[in-house]
Coordinates of C-alpha atoms and ligand atoms in Angstrom, one line a residue:
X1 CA -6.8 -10.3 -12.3
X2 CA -8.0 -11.0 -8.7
X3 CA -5.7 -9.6 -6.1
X4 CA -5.7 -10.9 -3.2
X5 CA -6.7 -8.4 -0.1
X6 CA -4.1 -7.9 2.1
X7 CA -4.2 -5.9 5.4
X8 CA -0.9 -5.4 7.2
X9 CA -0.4 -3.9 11.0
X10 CA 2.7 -1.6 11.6
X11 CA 3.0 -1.6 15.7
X12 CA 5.8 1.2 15.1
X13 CA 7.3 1.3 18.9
X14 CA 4.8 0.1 20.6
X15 CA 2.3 -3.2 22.0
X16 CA 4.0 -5.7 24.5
X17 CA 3.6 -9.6 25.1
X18 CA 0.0 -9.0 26.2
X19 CA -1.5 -7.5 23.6
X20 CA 0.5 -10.4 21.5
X21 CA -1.4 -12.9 23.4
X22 CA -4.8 -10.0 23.3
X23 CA -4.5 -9.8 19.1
X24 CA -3.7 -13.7 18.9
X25 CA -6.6 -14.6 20.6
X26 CA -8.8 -12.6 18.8
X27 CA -7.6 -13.7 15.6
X28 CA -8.3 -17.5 16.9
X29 CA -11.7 -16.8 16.6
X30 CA -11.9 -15.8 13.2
X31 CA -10.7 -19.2 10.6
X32 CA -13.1 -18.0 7.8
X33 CA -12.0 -13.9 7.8
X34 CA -8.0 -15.1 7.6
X35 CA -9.0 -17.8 5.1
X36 CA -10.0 -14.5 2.7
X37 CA -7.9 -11.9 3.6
X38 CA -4.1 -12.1 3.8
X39 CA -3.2 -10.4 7.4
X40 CA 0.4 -9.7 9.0
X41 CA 1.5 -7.9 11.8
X42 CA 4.7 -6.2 12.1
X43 CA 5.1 -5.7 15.9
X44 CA 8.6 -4.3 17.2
X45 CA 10.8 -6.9 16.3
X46 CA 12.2 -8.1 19.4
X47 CA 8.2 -9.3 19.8
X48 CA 8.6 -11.1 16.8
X49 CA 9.2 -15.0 18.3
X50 CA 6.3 -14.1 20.9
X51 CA 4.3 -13.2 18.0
X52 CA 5.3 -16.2 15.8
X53 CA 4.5 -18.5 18.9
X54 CA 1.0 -17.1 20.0
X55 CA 0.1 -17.2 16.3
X56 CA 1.7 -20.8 15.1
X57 CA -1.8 -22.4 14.5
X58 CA -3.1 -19.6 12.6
X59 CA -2.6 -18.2 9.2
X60 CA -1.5 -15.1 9.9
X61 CA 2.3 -13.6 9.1
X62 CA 4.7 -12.0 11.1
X63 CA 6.8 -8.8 9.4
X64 CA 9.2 -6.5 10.8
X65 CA 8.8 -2.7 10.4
X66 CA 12.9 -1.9 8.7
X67 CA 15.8 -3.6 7.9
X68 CA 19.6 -2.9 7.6
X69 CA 20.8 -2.4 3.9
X70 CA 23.9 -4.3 4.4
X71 CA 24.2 -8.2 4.4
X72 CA 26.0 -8.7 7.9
X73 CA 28.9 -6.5 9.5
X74 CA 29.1 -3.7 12.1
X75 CA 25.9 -2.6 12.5
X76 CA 25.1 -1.8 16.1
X77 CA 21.3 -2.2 16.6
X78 CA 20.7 -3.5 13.4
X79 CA 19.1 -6.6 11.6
X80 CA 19.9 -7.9 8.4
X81 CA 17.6 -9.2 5.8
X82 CA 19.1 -13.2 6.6
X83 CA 18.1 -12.2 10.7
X84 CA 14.6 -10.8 10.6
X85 CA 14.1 -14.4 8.2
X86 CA 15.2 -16.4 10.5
X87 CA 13.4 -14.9 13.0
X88 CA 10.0 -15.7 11.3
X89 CA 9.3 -12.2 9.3
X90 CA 7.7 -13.0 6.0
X91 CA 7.3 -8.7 5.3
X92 CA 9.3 -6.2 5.2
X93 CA 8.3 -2.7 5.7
X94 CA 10.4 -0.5 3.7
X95 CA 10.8 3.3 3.7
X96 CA 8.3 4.2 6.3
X97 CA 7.4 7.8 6.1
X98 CA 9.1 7.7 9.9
X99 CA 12.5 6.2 9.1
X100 CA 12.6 8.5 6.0
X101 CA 11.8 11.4 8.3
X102 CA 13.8 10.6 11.3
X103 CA 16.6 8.2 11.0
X104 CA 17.9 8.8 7.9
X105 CA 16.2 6.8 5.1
X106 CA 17.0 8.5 1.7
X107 CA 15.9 7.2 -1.6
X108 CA 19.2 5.6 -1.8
X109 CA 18.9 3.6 0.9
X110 CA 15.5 2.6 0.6
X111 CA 16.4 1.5 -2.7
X112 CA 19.3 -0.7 -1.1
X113 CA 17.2 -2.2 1.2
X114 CA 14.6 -3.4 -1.2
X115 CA 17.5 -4.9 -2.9
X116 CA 18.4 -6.5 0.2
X117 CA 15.1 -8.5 0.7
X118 CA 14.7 -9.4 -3.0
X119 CA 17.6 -10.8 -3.2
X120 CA 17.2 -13.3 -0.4
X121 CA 15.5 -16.5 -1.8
X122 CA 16.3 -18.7 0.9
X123 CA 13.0 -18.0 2.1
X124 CA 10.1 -15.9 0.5
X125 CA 10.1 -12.5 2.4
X126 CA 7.9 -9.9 0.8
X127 CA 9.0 -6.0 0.5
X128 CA 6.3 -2.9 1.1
X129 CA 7.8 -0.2 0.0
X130 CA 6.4 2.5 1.3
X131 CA 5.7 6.0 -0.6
X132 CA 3.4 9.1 0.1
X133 CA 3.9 13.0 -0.3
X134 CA 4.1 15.5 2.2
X135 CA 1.1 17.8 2.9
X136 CA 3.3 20.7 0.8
X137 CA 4.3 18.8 -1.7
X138 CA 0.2 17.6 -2.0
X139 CA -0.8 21.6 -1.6
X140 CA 1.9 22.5 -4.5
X141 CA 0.1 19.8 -6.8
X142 CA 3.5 17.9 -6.7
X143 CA 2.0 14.3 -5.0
X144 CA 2.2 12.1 -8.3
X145 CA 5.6 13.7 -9.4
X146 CA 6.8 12.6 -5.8
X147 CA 5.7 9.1 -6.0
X148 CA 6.7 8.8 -9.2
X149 CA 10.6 9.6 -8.5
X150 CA 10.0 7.7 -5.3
X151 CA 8.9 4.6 -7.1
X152 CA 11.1 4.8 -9.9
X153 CA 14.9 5.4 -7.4
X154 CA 12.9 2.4 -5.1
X155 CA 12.5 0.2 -7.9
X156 CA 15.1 0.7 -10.4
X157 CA 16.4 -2.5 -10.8
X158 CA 13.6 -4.8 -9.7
X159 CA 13.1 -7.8 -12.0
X160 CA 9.8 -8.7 -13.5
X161 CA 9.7 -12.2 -12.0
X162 CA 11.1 -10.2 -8.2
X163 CA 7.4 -8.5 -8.6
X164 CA 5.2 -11.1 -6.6
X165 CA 7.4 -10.6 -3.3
X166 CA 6.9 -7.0 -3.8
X167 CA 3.6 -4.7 -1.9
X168 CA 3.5 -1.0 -2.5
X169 CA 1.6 1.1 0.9
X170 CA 0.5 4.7 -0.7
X171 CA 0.8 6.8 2.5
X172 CA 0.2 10.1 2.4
X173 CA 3.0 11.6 5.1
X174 CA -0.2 14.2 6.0
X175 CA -2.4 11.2 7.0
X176 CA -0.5 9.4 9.3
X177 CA -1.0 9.1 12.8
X178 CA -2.9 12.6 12.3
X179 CA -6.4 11.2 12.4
X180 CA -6.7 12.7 8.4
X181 CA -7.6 10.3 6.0
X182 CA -7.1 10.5 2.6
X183 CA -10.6 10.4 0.9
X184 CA -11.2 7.8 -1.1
X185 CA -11.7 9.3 -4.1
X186 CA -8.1 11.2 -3.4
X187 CA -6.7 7.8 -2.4
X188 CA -7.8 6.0 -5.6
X189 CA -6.2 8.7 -7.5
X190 CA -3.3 7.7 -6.5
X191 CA -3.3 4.4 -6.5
X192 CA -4.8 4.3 -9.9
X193 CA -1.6 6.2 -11.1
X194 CA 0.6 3.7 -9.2
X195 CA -0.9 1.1 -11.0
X196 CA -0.5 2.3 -14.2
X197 CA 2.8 3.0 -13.9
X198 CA 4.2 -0.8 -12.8
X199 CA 1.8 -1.7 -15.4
X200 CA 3.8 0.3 -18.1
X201 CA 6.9 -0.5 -16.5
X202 CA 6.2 -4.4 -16.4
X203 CA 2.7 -5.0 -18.0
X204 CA 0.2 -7.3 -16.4
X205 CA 2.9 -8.7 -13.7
X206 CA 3.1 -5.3 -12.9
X207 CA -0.6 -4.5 -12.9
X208 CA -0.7 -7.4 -10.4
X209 CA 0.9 -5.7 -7.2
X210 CA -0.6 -5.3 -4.5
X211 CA -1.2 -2.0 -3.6
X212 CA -1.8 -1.3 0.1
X213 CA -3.4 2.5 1.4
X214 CA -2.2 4.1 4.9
X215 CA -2.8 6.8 6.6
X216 CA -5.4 7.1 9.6
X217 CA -7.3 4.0 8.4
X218 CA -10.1 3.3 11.1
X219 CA -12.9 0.6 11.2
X220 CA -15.0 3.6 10.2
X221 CA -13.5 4.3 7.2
X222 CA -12.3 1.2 5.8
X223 CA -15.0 0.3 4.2
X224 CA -15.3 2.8 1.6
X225 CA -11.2 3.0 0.9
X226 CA -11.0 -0.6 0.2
X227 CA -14.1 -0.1 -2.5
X228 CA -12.3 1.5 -4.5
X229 CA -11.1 -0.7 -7.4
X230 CA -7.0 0.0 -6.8
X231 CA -7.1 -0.3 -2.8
X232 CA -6.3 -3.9 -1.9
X233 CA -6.1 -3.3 1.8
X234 CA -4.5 -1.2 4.3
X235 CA -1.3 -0.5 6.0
X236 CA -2.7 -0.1 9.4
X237 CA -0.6 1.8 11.8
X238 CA -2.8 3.3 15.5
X239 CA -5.6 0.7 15.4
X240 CA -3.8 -2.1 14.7
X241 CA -2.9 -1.9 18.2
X242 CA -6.8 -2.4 19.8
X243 CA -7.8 -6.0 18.7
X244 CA -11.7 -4.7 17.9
X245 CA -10.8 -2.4 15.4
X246 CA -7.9 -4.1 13.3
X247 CA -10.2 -7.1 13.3
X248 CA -13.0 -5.1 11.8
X249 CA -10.7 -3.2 9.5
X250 CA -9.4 -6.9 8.4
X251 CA -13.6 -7.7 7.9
X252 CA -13.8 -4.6 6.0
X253 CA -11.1 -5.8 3.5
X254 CA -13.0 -9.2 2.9
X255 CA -15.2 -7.7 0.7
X256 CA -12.5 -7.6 -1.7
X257 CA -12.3 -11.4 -1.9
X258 CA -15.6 -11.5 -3.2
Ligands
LIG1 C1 1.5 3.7 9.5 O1 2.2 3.7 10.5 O2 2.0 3.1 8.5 C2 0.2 4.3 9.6 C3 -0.5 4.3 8.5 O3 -0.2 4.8 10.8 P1 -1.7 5.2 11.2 O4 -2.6 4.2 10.7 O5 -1.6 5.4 12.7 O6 -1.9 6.5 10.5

Protein backbone atom coordinates (compact mmCIF):
# COMPACT_ATOMS: atom_id res chain seq x y z
CA UNK A 1 0.00 0.00 0.00
CA UNK A 2 1.18 3.56 -0.87
CA UNK A 3 1.77 5.77 2.11
CA UNK A 4 1.64 8.92 1.79
CA UNK A 5 5.05 10.97 2.63
CA UNK A 6 4.63 13.12 5.30
CA UNK A 7 7.24 15.61 6.72
CA UNK A 8 6.39 17.30 9.97
CA UNK A 9 8.38 20.56 11.58
CA UNK A 10 8.68 20.58 15.50
CA UNK A 11 9.75 24.44 16.26
CA UNK A 12 10.14 23.23 20.05
CA UNK A 13 10.57 26.85 21.79
CA UNK A 14 11.49 28.66 19.29
CA UNK A 15 10.73 30.85 15.57
CA UNK A 16 8.58 34.19 15.97
CA UNK A 17 5.95 35.90 13.62
CA UNK A 18 8.72 36.57 11.10
CA UNK A 19 9.91 33.49 10.28
CA UNK A 20 5.86 32.54 10.16
CA UNK A 21 5.60 34.99 7.48
CA UNK A 22 9.70 33.76 6.21
CA UNK A 23 8.40 29.81 6.03
CA UNK A 24 4.87 30.81 4.62
CA UNK A 25 6.25 32.57 1.84
CA UNK A 26 8.49 30.08 0.94
CA UNK A 27 6.05 27.45 0.91
CA UNK A 28 3.83 29.85 -1.54
CA UNK A 29 6.17 29.15 -3.99
CA UNK A 30 6.06 25.55 -4.10
CA UNK A 31 2.02 24.25 -5.25
CA UNK A 32 3.36 21.13 -6.94
CA UNK A 33 5.97 19.84 -3.76
CA UNK A 34 2.80 20.35 -1.20
CA UNK A 35 0.47 18.77 -3.75
CA UNK A 36 2.93 15.31 -3.09
CA UNK A 37 4.07 15.47 0.18
CA UNK A 38 1.90 16.02 3.25
CA UNK A 39 3.80 18.99 5.40
CA UNK A 40 2.81 20.47 8.90
CA UNK A 41 4.45 22.69 11.17
CA UNK A 42 4.07 22.60 14.80
CA UNK A 43 5.36 26.07 15.87
CA UNK A 44 4.99 27.11 19.65
CA UNK A 45 1.48 27.21 19.98
CA UNK A 46 0.67 30.60 20.90
CA UNK A 47 2.06 31.09 16.98
CA UNK A 48 -0.49 28.84 16.00
CA UNK A 49 -3.39 31.51 14.56
CA UNK A 50 -0.34 33.53 12.95
CA UNK A 51 0.63 30.34 11.36
CA UNK A 52 -2.97 29.34 10.34
CA UNK A 53 -3.35 32.90 8.81
CA UNK A 54 -0.07 33.27 6.79
CA UNK A 55 -0.72 29.72 5.50
CA UNK A 56 -4.78 29.83 4.73
CA UNK A 57 -4.23 29.49 0.91
CA UNK A 58 -1.88 26.79 1.10
CA UNK A 59 -2.08 23.17 1.86
CA UNK A 60 -0.11 22.87 4.51
CA UNK A 61 -1.22 21.90 8.40
CA UNK A 62 -0.69 23.45 11.51
CA UNK A 63 0.12 21.01 14.76
CA UNK A 64 0.99 21.78 18.24
CA UNK A 65 4.07 20.19 19.87
CA UNK A 66 1.98 18.59 23.51
CA UNK A 67 -1.12 18.56 24.93
CA UNK A 68 -2.81 18.22 28.47
CA UNK A 69 -4.14 14.67 29.26
CA UNK A 70 -7.25 15.95 30.83
CA UNK A 71 -10.42 17.14 29.00
CA UNK A 72 -10.77 20.78 30.69
CA UNK A 73 -10.21 21.78 34.48
CA UNK A 74 -7.36 23.38 36.46
CA UNK A 75 -4.58 23.24 34.50
CA UNK A 76 -2.43 26.31 34.68
CA UNK A 77 -0.51 26.68 31.30
CA UNK A 78 -2.18 23.98 29.77
CA UNK A 79 -4.22 23.19 26.49
CA UNK A 80 -6.63 20.62 26.10
CA UNK A 81 -7.23 18.38 23.12
CA UNK A 82 -10.93 20.48 22.30
CA UNK A 83 -8.37 24.01 22.50
CA UNK A 84 -5.41 23.25 20.37
CA UNK A 85 -8.57 22.11 17.71
CA UNK A 86 -10.08 24.95 17.83
CA UNK A 87 -7.24 26.73 17.45
CA UNK A 88 -6.44 25.15 13.99
CA UNK A 89 -3.91 22.17 15.05
CA UNK A 90 -4.68 19.17 12.92
CA UNK A 91 -1.28 17.16 14.72
CA UNK A 92 -0.49 16.39 17.81
CA UNK A 93 2.97 15.63 18.87
CA UNK A 94 3.00 13.21 21.56
CA UNK A 95 5.70 12.05 24.02
CA UNK A 96 8.54 14.12 22.69
CA UNK A 97 11.75 12.71 23.89
CA UNK A 98 11.91 16.43 25.68
CA UNK A 99 8.64 16.33 27.66
CA UNK A 100 9.49 12.77 28.58
CA UNK A 101 12.84 13.92 29.67
CA UNK A 102 12.04 17.11 31.31
CA UNK A 103 8.52 17.82 32.34
CA UNK A 104 7.35 14.73 33.35
CA UNK A 105 5.92 12.66 30.49
CA UNK A 106 5.76 8.99 31.74
CA UNK A 107 4.35 6.13 29.65
CA UNK A 108 1.24 6.73 31.53
CA UNK A 109 0.61 9.82 30.54
CA UNK A 110 1.65 9.69 27.11
CA UNK A 111 -0.70 6.89 26.93
CA UNK A 112 -3.56 9.33 28.32
CA UNK A 113 -2.83 11.80 26.04
CA UNK A 114 -3.08 9.78 22.95
CA UNK A 115 -6.36 8.82 24.34
CA UNK A 116 -7.17 12.28 24.61
CA UNK A 117 -6.75 13.16 20.81
CA UNK A 118 -8.33 9.93 19.53
CA UNK A 119 -11.08 10.39 21.24
CA UNK A 120 -11.97 13.75 19.88
CA UNK A 121 -14.00 13.32 16.59
CA UNK A 122 -15.37 16.64 16.36
CA UNK A 123 -12.61 17.38 14.19
CA UNK A 124 -9.87 14.98 12.68
CA UNK A 125 -6.67 15.72 14.66
CA UNK A 126 -3.88 13.23 14.07
CA UNK A 127 -1.58 11.82 17.07
CA UNK A 128 2.57 11.29 16.59
CA UNK A 129 3.52 9.47 19.08
CA UNK A 130 6.83 9.74 19.56
CA UNK A 131 9.32 6.84 20.70
CA UNK A 132 13.26 6.37 20.54
CA UNK A 133 15.92 4.73 22.96
CA UNK A 134 18.49 6.40 24.78
CA UNK A 135 22.16 6.14 23.65
CA UNK A 136 22.51 3.37 26.76
CA UNK A 137 19.77 1.72 26.25
CA UNK A 138 21.02 1.47 22.13
CA UNK A 139 24.85 0.59 23.50
CA UNK A 140 23.19 -2.27 25.89
CA UNK A 141 21.38 -3.75 22.69
CA UNK A 142 18.04 -2.79 24.47
CA UNK A 143 16.57 -0.23 21.50
CA UNK A 144 13.75 -2.64 20.11
CA UNK A 145 12.79 -3.99 23.66
CA UNK A 146 12.39 -0.12 24.54
CA UNK A 147 10.17 0.72 21.69
CA UNK A 148 8.45 -2.12 21.98
CA UNK A 149 7.08 -1.45 25.73
CA UNK A 150 6.87 2.14 24.61
CA UNK A 151 4.52 1.30 21.80
CA UNK A 152 2.67 -1.27 23.43
CA UNK A 153 1.83 1.15 27.24
CA UNK A 154 1.19 4.15 24.19
CA UNK A 155 -1.08 2.11 22.34
CA UNK A 156 -2.89 -0.19 24.47
CA UNK A 157 -6.22 0.50 23.71
CA UNK A 158 -6.10 2.07 20.35
CA UNK A 159 -8.86 0.77 17.99
CA UNK A 160 -8.22 -0.57 14.59
CA UNK A 161 -10.41 2.00 12.84
CA UNK A 162 -8.51 5.08 15.47
CA UNK A 163 -5.26 3.88 13.26
CA UNK A 164 -5.50 6.43 10.26
CA UNK A 165 -5.36 9.61 12.85
CA UNK A 166 -2.45 7.90 14.19
CA UNK A 167 1.68 8.78 12.98
CA UNK A 168 4.56 7.09 14.85
CA UNK A 169 8.13 9.49 14.79
CA UNK A 170 11.11 6.81 15.62
CA UNK A 171 13.60 9.17 17.40
CA UNK A 172 16.43 8.06 18.64
CA UNK A 173 16.85 10.28 22.14
CA UNK A 174 20.92 10.13 20.92
CA UNK A 175 20.08 11.85 17.62
CA UNK A 176 18.35 14.70 18.57
CA UNK A 177 19.41 18.13 18.42
CA UNK A 178 23.05 16.42 18.68
CA UNK A 179 23.92 16.67 14.99
CA UNK A 180 24.11 12.45 15.02
CA UNK A 181 21.92 10.83 12.67
CA UNK A 182 20.82 7.66 12.79
CA UNK A 183 22.17 5.80 9.66
CA UNK A 184 19.86 4.73 7.51
CA UNK A 185 20.45 1.29 7.49
CA UNK A 186 20.19 1.59 11.64
CA UNK A 187 17.02 3.75 11.06
CA UNK A 188 15.25 1.23 8.78
CA UNK A 189 15.98 -1.35 11.37
CA UNK A 190 13.88 0.05 13.38
CA UNK A 191 11.33 1.14 11.59
CA UNK A 192 11.05 -2.12 9.86
CA UNK A 193 10.37 -3.66 13.38
CA UNK A 194 7.76 -0.92 14.10
CA UNK A 195 6.07 -1.98 11.23
CA UNK A 196 5.87 -5.29 11.86
CA UNK A 197 4.62 -4.99 15.02
CA UNK A 198 1.22 -2.71 14.20
CA UNK A 199 1.12 -5.08 11.46
CA UNK A 200 0.79 -8.11 13.87
CA UNK A 201 -1.14 -6.13 16.22
CA UNK A 202 -3.73 -4.88 13.61
CA UNK A 203 -2.75 -6.37 10.09
CA UNK A 204 -2.72 -4.36 7.00
CA UNK A 205 -4.54 -1.14 8.81
CA UNK A 206 -1.71 -1.53 10.94
CA UNK A 207 0.93 -1.94 8.22
CA UNK A 208 -0.52 1.35 6.92
CA UNK A 209 0.87 3.97 9.50
CA UNK A 210 2.80 6.25 8.84
CA UNK A 211 5.99 6.04 10.26
CA UNK A 212 7.96 9.25 10.61
CA UNK A 213 12.23 9.24 11.44
CA UNK A 214 13.80 12.06 13.77
CA UNK A 215 16.76 12.83 14.89
CA UNK A 216 19.33 15.42 13.25
CA UNK A 217 17.56 15.15 9.87
CA UNK A 218 19.33 17.75 7.44
CA UNK A 219 18.78 18.46 3.67
CA UNK A 220 22.02 16.48 3.47
CA UNK A 221 20.80 13.46 4.68
CA UNK A 222 17.32 13.21 3.83
CA UNK A 223 17.70 11.76 0.92
CA UNK A 224 19.03 8.59 1.67
CA UNK A 225 16.69 8.09 5.11
CA UNK A 226 13.58 8.54 3.23
CA UNK A 227 14.89 5.63 0.59
CA UNK A 228 14.57 3.32 2.75
CA UNK A 229 11.27 1.44 2.22
CA UNK A 230 9.77 2.01 6.03
CA UNK A 231 10.78 5.83 6.38
CA UNK A 232 7.74 7.94 5.17
CA UNK A 233 9.28 11.20 6.11
CA UNK A 234 10.74 13.11 8.85
CA UNK A 235 10.00 14.62 12.10
CA UNK A 236 12.13 17.68 11.61
CA UNK A 237 13.17 19.50 14.67
CA UNK A 238 16.66 22.37 14.06
CA UNK A 239 16.15 22.86 10.34
CA UNK A 240 12.72 23.22 10.19
CA UNK A 241 13.41 26.56 11.50
CA UNK A 242 15.67 27.93 8.19
CA UNK A 243 13.08 27.93 5.30
CA UNK A 244 15.97 26.59 2.65
CA UNK A 245 16.60 23.53 4.33
CA UNK A 246 13.00 22.31 5.60
CA UNK A 247 11.93 23.09 2.06
CA UNK A 248 14.61 20.87 0.59
CA UNK A 249 14.09 18.21 3.25
CA UNK A 250 10.22 18.39 2.22
CA UNK A 251 11.73 17.94 -1.74
CA UNK A 252 13.71 15.15 -0.51
CA UNK A 253 10.56 13.34 0.76
CA UNK A 254 8.77 13.69 -2.63
CA UNK A 255 10.51 10.98 -3.97
CA UNK A 256 8.39 8.90 -2.01
CA UNK A 257 5.21 9.91 -3.88
CA UNK A 258 6.60 8.46 -6.86
C1 LIG B 1 12.79 16.85 17.15
O1 LIG B 1 12.70 17.84 17.86
O2 LIG B 1 11.84 16.07 17.08
C2 LIG B 1 14.01 16.64 16.38
C3 LIG B 1 14.11 15.55 15.66
O3 LIG B 1 14.97 17.60 16.49
P1 LIG B 1 16.27 17.73 15.55
O4 LIG B 1 15.83 17.58 14.13
O5 LIG B 1 16.80 19.12 15.85
O6 LIG B 1 17.22 16.67 15.96
Amino acid sequence: MQRQPLVIGNWKMNGSKALVAHLATAFASQPELLGQVHVAVCPPAVLLNAWQQATQQLAVAAGVQDVNEHADGAHTGEHSVQLVAEAGAEYVLIGHSERRQFYADTEARVAAKLRQVLAYTEQPLRAVLCVGESAEQRYNEQTMMVIEAQLESALATVKADQLSRLVIAYEPVWAIGTGLTASPEQAQQVHGAIRKWLENKWGASGAAVQLLYGGSVKADNATALFAEADIDGGLIGGASLHADEFLAICTAAQARSR
